[in-house]
Coordinates of N, CA and C in Angstrom, one line a residue:
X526 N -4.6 -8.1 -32.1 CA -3.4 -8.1 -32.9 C -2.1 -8.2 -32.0
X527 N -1.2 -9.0 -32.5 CA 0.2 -9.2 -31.7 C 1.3 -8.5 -32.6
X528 N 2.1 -7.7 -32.1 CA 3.3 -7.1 -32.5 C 4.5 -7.6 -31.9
X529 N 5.1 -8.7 -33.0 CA 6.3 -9.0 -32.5 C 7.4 -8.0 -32.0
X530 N 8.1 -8.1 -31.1 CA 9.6 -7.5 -31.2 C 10.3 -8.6 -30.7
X531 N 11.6 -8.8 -31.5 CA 12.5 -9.4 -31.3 C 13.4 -8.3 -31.5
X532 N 13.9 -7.6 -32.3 CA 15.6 -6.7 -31.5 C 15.0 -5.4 -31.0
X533 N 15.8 -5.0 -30.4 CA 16.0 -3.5 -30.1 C 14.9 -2.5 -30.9
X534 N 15.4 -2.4 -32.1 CA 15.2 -1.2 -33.2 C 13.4 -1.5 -33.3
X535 N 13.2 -2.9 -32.9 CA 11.7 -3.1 -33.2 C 11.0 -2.0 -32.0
X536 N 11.5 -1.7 -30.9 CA 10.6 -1.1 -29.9 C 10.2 0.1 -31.1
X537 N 11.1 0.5 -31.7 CA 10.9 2.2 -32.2 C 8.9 1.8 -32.8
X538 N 8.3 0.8 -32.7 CA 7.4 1.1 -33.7 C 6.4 0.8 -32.7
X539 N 6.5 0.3 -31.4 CA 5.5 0.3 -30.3 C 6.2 0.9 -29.1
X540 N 6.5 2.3 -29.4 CA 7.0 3.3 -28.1 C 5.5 3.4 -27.3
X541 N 3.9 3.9 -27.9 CA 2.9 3.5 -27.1 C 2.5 2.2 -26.5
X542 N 3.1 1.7 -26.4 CA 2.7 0.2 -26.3 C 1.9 -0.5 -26.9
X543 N 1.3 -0.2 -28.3 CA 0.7 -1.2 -29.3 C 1.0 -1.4 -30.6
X544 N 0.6 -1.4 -31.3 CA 1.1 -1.8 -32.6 C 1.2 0.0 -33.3
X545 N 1.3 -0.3 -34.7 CA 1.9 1.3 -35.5 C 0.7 1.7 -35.9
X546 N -0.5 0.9 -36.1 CA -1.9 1.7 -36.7 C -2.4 2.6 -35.8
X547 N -3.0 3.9 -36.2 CA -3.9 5.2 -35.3 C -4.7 4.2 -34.7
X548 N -4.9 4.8 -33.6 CA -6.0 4.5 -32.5 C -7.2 4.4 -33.1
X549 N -7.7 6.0 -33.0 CA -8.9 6.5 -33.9 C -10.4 6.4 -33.3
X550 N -9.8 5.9 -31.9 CA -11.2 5.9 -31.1 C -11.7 7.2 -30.1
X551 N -12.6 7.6 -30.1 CA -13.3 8.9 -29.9 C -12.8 9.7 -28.4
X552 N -12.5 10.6 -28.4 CA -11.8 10.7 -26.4 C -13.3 11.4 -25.8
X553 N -13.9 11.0 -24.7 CA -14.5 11.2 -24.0 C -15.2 12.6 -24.0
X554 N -16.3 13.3 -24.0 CA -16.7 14.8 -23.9 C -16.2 15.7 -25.2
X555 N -15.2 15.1 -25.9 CA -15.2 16.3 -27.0 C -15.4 15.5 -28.4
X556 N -15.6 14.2 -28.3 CA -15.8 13.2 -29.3 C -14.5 13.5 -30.5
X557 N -13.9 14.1 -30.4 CA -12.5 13.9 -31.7 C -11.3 12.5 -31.3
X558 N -11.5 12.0 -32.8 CA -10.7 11.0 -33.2 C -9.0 11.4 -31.7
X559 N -8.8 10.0 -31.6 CA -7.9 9.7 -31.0 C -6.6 9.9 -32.3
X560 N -5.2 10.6 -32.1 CA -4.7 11.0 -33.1 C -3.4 10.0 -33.2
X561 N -3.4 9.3 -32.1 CA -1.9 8.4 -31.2 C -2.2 7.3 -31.9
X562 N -1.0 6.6 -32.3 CA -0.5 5.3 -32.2 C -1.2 4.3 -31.5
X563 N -1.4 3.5 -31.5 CA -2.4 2.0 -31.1 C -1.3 2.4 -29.1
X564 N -2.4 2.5 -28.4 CA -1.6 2.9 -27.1 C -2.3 2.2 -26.1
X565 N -2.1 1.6 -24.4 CA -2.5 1.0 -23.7 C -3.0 2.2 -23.0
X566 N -3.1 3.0 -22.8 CA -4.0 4.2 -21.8 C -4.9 4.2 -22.4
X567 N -6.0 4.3 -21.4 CA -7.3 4.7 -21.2 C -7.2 6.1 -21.8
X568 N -8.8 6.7 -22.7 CA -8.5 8.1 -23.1 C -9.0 9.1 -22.3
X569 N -9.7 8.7 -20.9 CA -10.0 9.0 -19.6 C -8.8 9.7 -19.5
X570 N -7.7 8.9 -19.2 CA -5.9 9.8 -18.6 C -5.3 10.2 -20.2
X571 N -6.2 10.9 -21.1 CA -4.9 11.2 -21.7 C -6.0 12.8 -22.0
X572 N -4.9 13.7 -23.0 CA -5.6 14.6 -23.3 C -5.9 14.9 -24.8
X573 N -7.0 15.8 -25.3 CA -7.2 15.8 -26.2 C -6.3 16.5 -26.8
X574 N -5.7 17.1 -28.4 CA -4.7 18.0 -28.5 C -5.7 18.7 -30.2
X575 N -6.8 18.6 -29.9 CA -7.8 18.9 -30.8 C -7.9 20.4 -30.5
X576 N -8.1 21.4 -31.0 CA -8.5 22.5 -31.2 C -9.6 22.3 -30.9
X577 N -10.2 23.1 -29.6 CA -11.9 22.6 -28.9 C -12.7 24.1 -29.9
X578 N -13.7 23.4 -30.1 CA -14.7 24.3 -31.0 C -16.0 24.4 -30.2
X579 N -15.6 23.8 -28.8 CA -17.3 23.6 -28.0 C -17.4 25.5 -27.7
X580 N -18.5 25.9 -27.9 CA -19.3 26.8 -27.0 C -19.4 26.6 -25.5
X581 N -18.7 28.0 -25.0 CA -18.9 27.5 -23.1 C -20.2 28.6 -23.6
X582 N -21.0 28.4 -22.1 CA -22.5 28.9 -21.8 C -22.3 30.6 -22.4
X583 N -20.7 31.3 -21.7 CA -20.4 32.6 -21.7 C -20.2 33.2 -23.1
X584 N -20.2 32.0 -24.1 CA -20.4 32.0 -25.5 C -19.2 32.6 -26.1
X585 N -18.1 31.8 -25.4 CA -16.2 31.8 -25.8 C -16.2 30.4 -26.3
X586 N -15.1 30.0 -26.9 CA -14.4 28.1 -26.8 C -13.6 28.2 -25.8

């Protein structure tokens, strides 16, 4: 997909650097939906902001 910008005001709709649709692809080890804007980072460098529900071994989240 290509997102035009020609003026200014158009950046407001690709501040992540992609287009305006959710990501929605899975982040690494905790498998929850990606929540961001169509974005050029890897989900390697970003973080999750999911409420983790995993079990540690000590049997806390």
């Amino acid at each position: 997909m290509i997102t035009e910008v020609g003026l200014e005001s158009d950046f407001n709709d690709v501040q992540d650097g992609g287009c305006s649709k959710p990501c929605g692809e899975l982040f690494p080890g905790c498998n929850h939906p990606c929540p961001f804007k169509c974005h050029g980072r890897d989900h390697d460098d970003m973080d999750c902001n999911h409420p983790c529900e995993k079990l540690l071994s000590c049997g806390k989240h």
